[in-house]
Amino acid sequence: MVNSCMCEITYIALMGSTVEMLLWTWILLDSGVTSVSLPEITDGGFIDECVREHNRARSSVNPPASNMLHMTWDEGLAFTARAWSRHCASEHNTHLQDVRRVHPTFASVGENIWTGSPSLFNVTRAIKRWVDEKAHYDYQGNDCRSVCGHYTQVVWGSSYKVGCAAQLCPNGVRNFDTREGVVFVCNYATAGNMNAERPYESDGEACSGCEGSCVDRLCRNKERDSKKSYSWTPDMDQALPAADHHYVYILVVRPICLILTFIASYAVHCFYPDVFCYERSWVHRWSPQFLGLGFSHSILDGLDVQLAIYRSCDSQNMTPGRASLGVPSETNLSQDIKNKDGKIFIGHDESDSHVPFSSLNQP
């Protein structure tokens, strides 16, 4: 039983050292790398969240809108949003006035941009930040006490298509912060914030000024709301953004480094067992005689003995420490036990199974 117990202690000690080394290696590899994963423009959940949050804001305007169109996703606008977000700049797309460079069919395109740290980004939070600007907007006077253009674009009545993209910028966002950040861009068609007009009409009840059906106080039309596909890419798109290299490191290089570290640590344990100064001691033969204690196997028979010994790099010299003997309280042991040379003193107390020892020499 003692031998099997020692084998178990040996295995746990070996695996504990290996796991500890792998953990520290993982922390070091991860210290300069973010594991933030941003959705692609083809991600269904991302698309649904973008559309849902925009329509939520549009259907809840006050006063109610008589011409607020239901908003749906547009692939071409998402292409443009992705292309511009890859520039990692906290500024509007410089090509919006040249509409054929930002969309193959629409005559005008609007834009909202959110920038912030990766830990703060999610779609709902970003859009809410725009919508919260309604506190600065006065519908009757059609003026803003502070920034409110993001809000008026979100609730622009004639804007019925949206496409968004989120981009991780590991080297910072121009005109915002040099630290790692996220640029979230949404493009709209047709564009809002035009000609100093109010964002929507409020003549009567919701949907009273438009044709088609009315769902959640938004005007719907099957043809207008249908999805379209485009074989088109904005010429401003950067083929390989810096963040793509970043993800290659996360998904490829780091796991390879972890595997190599595991192999190396296993080899070290096999061929150089004494390389670590505070490695748990293990032996192929464990007995009281090996520990230099002046009592026989029979004294320990039936006891649950757990021993944790630490040694220095020199395997011949044991480092003083604490040994934990799991001895049942009803067990009668001599209070004072000395080894044959008188160097070991173990004081056993039934109320405390931890016993100090001053030195331990391998026979």
C-alpha angles and dihedrals in degrees: 000000000000092000093051090047091052091048089054092049090048093052093046091048092050094047091044092057092046094049091047091053092047091049093054091046091052091050092051092048091047097045095088099030130080120215094203111139117200122199123252122237089252093057108118095211092050092050093048093049093050093049094041095052093047093050091045090059093043094052094049101054118134122244090036117252122242094195106032109142122214109252124227136179123275120197094204093054089049090053089054093046091051093046093053096040088058088066086069094218130141092221137087123273107276091212099060092105091055092064097183088064092056102039136009097222116014120093095215136019129198128200144204124189131197122188129184146118120306092246091059099047128106129132097246093049093048095050091044088056089058094044092050088068087079086088087071096047126090111199096193094051093032092221139119125232088197137351109332106142093106090057095047090051092051091053098036102139099219096045105101105159129063135179124181140184136185122211130191112221109195093180095051136264118282113244090010117057139335091221123088112289148161128245114203115190130184122187124199137200129235094026122247132211091058128158096348090286126152111264093243142358122257105193107140129323127350114290092006093125100052139064128240128040128331118224122174090348091303127115113241132194123179096217095044093046096049119115122248132198126216132202089206138108126192111248089226090066115118109224097213115020121200091251091063090063087049092056091047087059093048097046102036117016099043097052090047090052090050093052092048090049091053091051092047094049091049091051091049091052091050100046104023108032093164098053094102115067097214102038119143112258119243130180135184090229121040123182141135088259090058089054090049094242119153099233136080135245091262092068091060097042111126094011123124098234121185117178126185113188125174123201135192126241088274103076091203094064122063119210116231113250142126129300121203116213114190096210120164112245092237092059114109113220129162111268092226123040123176130184123240093269094045093241099114122071120182117183109195119202119184090217094052122041092188111098128187123226127191102206141352125203126193109235 
